Structures are given as structure tokens and as C-alpha cells.
CSV table of C-alpha atoms in Angstrom, one decimal:
chain,number,residue,atom,x,y,z
A,1,MET,CA,22.7,0.7,-3.5
A,2,ARG,CA,22.9,2.0,0.0
A,3,LYS,CA,20.5,0.4,2.5
A,4,THR,CA,18.2,2.9,4.2
A,5,THR,CA,17.6,3.0,7.9
A,6,LYS,CA,13.8,2.7,8.3
A,7,SER,CA,14.2,2.3,12.0
A,8,VAL,CA,15.1,5.9,12.4
A,9,LEU,CA,11.7,7.0,11.0
A,10,GLY,CA,9.9,4.4,13.2
A,11,GLN,CA,11.8,5.8,16.3
A,12,LEU,CA,10.8,9.3,15.3
A,13,LEU,CA,7.1,8.3,15.0
A,14,LYS,CA,7.1,6.4,18.2
A,15,SER,CA,8.5,9.4,20.0
A,16,LYS,CA,5.6,11.5,19.0
A,17,VAL,CA,2.8,9.1,19.9
A,18,THR,CA,1.7,7.7,23.3
A,19,PRO,CA,1.5,3.9,22.9
A,20,LEU,CA,-1.6,2.1,23.9
A,21,ALA,CA,-1.3,-0.5,26.6
A,22,LYS,CA,-3.9,-2.5,24.9
A,23,PHE,CA,-5.8,-2.1,21.5
A,24,HIS,CA,-9.5,-1.4,21.6
A,25,GLU,CA,-11.4,-4.7,21.5
A,26,SER,CA,-13.1,-3.9,18.3
A,27,SER,CA,-9.9,-3.1,16.4
A,28,ARG,CA,-9.3,-4.6,13.0
A,29,PHE,CA,-5.8,-5.6,12.1
A,30,VAL,CA,-3.9,-5.4,8.9
A,31,VAL,CA,-0.7,-7.6,9.3
A,32,ASP,CA,2.4,-7.4,7.1
A,33,GLY,CA,3.0,-11.0,6.0
A,34,GLY,CA,6.8,-10.5,6.0
A,35,TYR,CA,6.6,-9.7,9.6
A,36,LEU,CA,4.3,-12.7,10.2
A,37,LEU,CA,6.6,-15.1,8.4
A,38,ARG,CA,9.5,-14.2,10.7
A,39,ARG,CA,7.4,-13.8,13.9
A,40,VAL,CA,6.0,-17.3,14.2
A,41,VAL,CA,8.7,-19.8,15.3
A,42,TRP,CA,8.3,-23.2,13.6
A,43,PRO,CA,7.9,-26.2,15.8
A,44,PRO,CA,10.8,-28.6,15.6
A,45,ASP,CA,10.4,-31.5,13.2
A,46,ALA,CA,7.1,-30.3,11.9
A,47,THR,CA,5.3,-30.8,8.7
A,48,TYR,CA,4.6,-27.8,6.3
A,49,GLY,CA,0.9,-28.4,7.1
A,50,THR,CA,1.5,-28.0,10.8
A,51,ILE,CA,3.6,-24.9,10.2
A,52,CYS,CA,0.7,-23.4,8.3
A,53,GLU,CA,-1.6,-24.3,11.2
A,54,SER,CA,0.9,-22.5,13.5
A,55,TYR,CA,0.5,-19.3,11.5
A,56,VAL,CA,-3.3,-19.5,11.5
A,57,SER,CA,-3.3,-20.0,15.3
A,58,TYR,CA,-0.9,-17.1,15.9
A,59,VAL,CA,-3.1,-14.7,13.8
A,60,ALA,CA,-6.3,-16.0,15.6
A,61,GLN,CA,-4.9,-15.8,19.0
A,62,ASN,CA,-3.2,-12.3,18.6
A,63,PHE,CA,-5.3,-10.5,16.2
A,64,GLY,CA,-8.6,-12.4,15.6
A,65,LEU,CA,-10.1,-14.0,12.5
A,66,ASP,CA,-11.2,-10.6,11.2
A,67,THR,CA,-7.6,-9.8,10.2
A,68,VAL,CA,-6.2,-9.0,6.7
A,69,VAL,CA,-2.7,-10.5,6.1
A,70,VAL,CA,-0.7,-8.8,3.3
A,71,PHE,CA,2.3,-10.5,1.7
A,72,ASP,CA,5.0,-9.2,-0.7
A,73,GLY,CA,5.3,-10.7,-4.0
A,74,TYR,CA,8.6,-12.5,-4.7
A,75,ASP,CA,8.2,-13.3,-8.3
A,76,SER,CA,8.5,-9.6,-9.6
A,77,LYS,CA,11.9,-8.3,-10.8
A,78,ASN,CA,10.5,-4.8,-10.7
A,79,SER,CA,10.0,-4.5,-6.9
A,80,THR,CA,11.6,-1.9,-4.9
A,81,LYS,CA,12.6,-4.6,-2.5
A,82,VAL,CA,14.5,-6.8,-4.9
A,83,ALA,CA,17.9,-5.6,-3.8
A,84,GLU,CA,17.0,-6.1,0.0
A,85,GLN,CA,15.6,-9.6,-0.8
A,86,LEU,CA,18.9,-10.5,-2.5
A,87,ARG,CA,20.9,-9.1,0.4
A,88,ARG,CA,19.0,-11.1,2.9
A,89,ALA,CA,19.1,-14.2,0.7
A,90,SER,CA,22.9,-14.0,0.5
A,91,LYS,CA,23.2,-14.4,4.2
A,92,GLN,CA,21.6,-17.9,4.1
A,93,VAL,CA,21.6,-20.5,1.5
A,94,SER,CA,18.9,-23.0,0.7
A,95,ARG,CA,18.0,-25.0,-2.3
A,96,ASP,CA,14.6,-24.9,-3.8
A,97,LEU,CA,12.4,-27.4,-2.2
A,98,MET,CA,9.3,-29.0,-3.6
A,99,PHE,CA,7.2,-29.6,-0.6
A,100,ASP,CA,3.6,-30.3,0.4
A,101,ALA,CA,1.6,-30.2,3.7
A,102,GLU,CA,2.6,-33.7,4.8
A,103,MET,CA,6.3,-33.2,4.1
A,104,ARG,CA,8.6,-32.6,7.2
A,105,THR,CA,10.8,-29.6,7.2
A,106,VAL,CA,14.4,-30.4,6.1
A,107,THR,CA,16.0,-27.0,6.8
A,108,THR,CA,16.0,-24.3,9.3
A,109,GLN,CA,13.3,-21.7,9.2
A,110,ALA,CA,15.7,-18.8,8.4
A,111,SER,CA,17.4,-20.8,5.6
A,112,PHE,CA,14.1,-21.8,4.1
A,113,LEU,CA,12.8,-18.3,4.1
A,114,ALA,CA,15.9,-16.9,2.6
A,115,ASN,CA,15.0,-18.6,-0.7
A,116,GLY,CA,12.4,-16.7,-2.6
A,117,SER,CA,11.0,-19.7,-4.4
A,118,ASN,CA,10.4,-21.6,-1.2
A,119,LYS,CA,8.9,-18.5,0.5
A,120,SER,CA,6.5,-18.0,-2.5
A,121,ARG,CA,5.3,-21.6,-2.3
A,122,LEU,CA,4.8,-21.4,1.4
A,123,ILE,CA,2.9,-18.1,1.0
A,124,GLN,CA,0.6,-19.9,-1.4
A,125,MET,CA,0.0,-22.8,1.0
A,126,LEU,CA,-0.5,-20.2,3.8
A,127,ARG,CA,-3.1,-18.2,1.9
A,128,LYS,CA,-5.1,-21.4,1.2
A,129,GLN,CA,-5.0,-22.2,5.0
A,130,PHE,CA,-6.0,-18.7,5.9
A,131,GLU,CA,-8.9,-18.8,3.4
A,132,GLN,CA,-10.1,-22.1,5.0
A,133,ASN,CA,-10.1,-20.5,8.4
A,134,ASN,CA,-11.8,-17.3,7.1
A,135,ILE,CA,-8.8,-15.0,7.6
A,136,SER,CA,-8.4,-12.6,4.7
A,137,SER,CA,-5.1,-12.4,2.8
A,138,LYS,CA,-3.7,-10.5,-0.1
A,139,GLN,CA,-0.5,-10.6,-2.0
A,140,ALA,CA,1.1,-7.7,-3.7
A,141,GLU,CA,2.7,-8.1,-7.1
A,142,ALA,CA,5.9,-6.8,-5.7
A,143,ASP,CA,6.4,-4.6,-2.5
A,144,ALA,CA,3.5,-5.0,-0.1
A,145,ASP,CA,4.0,-1.6,1.7
A,146,SER,CA,1.6,0.3,-0.6
A,147,LEU,CA,-0.9,-2.6,-0.6
A,148,ILE,CA,-0.8,-2.6,3.3
A,149,THR,CA,-1.4,1.2,3.4
A,150,SER,CA,-4.2,1.1,0.9
A,151,THR,CA,-5.9,-1.8,2.6
A,152,ALA,CA,-5.8,0.0,5.9
A,153,LEU,CA,-7.1,3.2,4.4
A,154,THR,CA,-9.9,1.4,2.6
A,155,LEU,CA,-10.9,-0.3,5.8
A,156,ALA,CA,-10.8,2.9,7.8
A,157,LYS,CA,-13.1,4.5,5.4
A,158,SER,CA,-15.6,1.7,5.2
A,159,GLU,CA,-15.7,0.6,8.9
A,160,GLN,CA,-16.5,2.5,12.1
A,161,ARG,CA,-13.7,1.0,14.3
A,162,PRO,CA,-10.0,1.3,14.7
A,163,ILE,CA,-7.7,-0.1,12.1
A,164,VAL,CA,-4.4,-1.2,13.5
A,165,VAL,CA,-1.3,-2.0,11.1
A,166,ILE,CA,1.1,-4.6,12.4
A,167,GLY,CA,4.6,-5.1,11.0
A,168,ASN,CA,8.2,-4.0,11.4
A,169,ASP,CA,9.4,-3.4,7.8
């Protein structure tokens, strides 16, 4: 399967819009969880609980608590992203890790996230941490792109404020 170049579409869209220097203060954000997983840099020698707190802090500081984070599903074999997930995973190797909040990291962030099972367990831990901090999160059965779009459209219809989608996939 040939890999598409989604960046070409992104560049075309960006060329047609004037970027805002700053988002309106009442904006509500819908964040691509895959983008978020890669965006937050893990502190060295941290526990997985500390890592989850880092994600919560990042969302709170950059988007506010009234944010919706939408994750891909990594258990489905029918996803349109299965081939891409396998391609990314082949670049890094990581064994399946059984971890909890108190366990210290034993691998690099990139290697850890290349393993779909590890990523799924981390997402479950993150979603619980988000819930405890009143940050809404969702997880698609497979590819999150349509769930991100439908979430943003639903919010746009029901709320009288700007909705901003954040992600780079």
C-alpha cells in the first residue's frame, strides 16, 4: 500500500487561510490524542503516573480543562490506519510492558509508543487521569479522524463559541 502525503492537503488548506496569532479566549478545543501522545515529552526517569500528570498539565496549560481529547483505537484490525501503525511500529521495537502508575519507565518514549499494546494501556491510564481532572476524552474503535470531526461538528452546533481542532495527522 502506498503512503499518502496528507501534508500536501494541509499545506494547501493553510495557504488559503489567514492564521490567527491567538485563539479567541472562549474557544473550545478538540485535540487529536495521537498528536498529544507525541507532543508531550516525557520527563527522564519518571513513573507512568508522573507521565500521565504531564499530559494533564499540558492540556490544562495549552487548551484548558474544557477540552475534548480523542484517541485512536489500537485494538481494531479493521482500521484504515492499521498499515500505518504497523509501518511506524517497524521503525522501533519494544516489548509489551505490564506497568502501573508507580512503575518507572524502562524504555524510550518513542520505543514505548511504537508498541500498540503499550499505547493502548497508556491511553486507558490517561483517560482515567483526564476524567479525574474533568477533561473529557473519547476513544474511537479504530481511526479517530471521523470521531474528531463529528465531535467538533457536534460541539459547533450546540455551543455558541469557536471550536478549534488540534492535531497534525
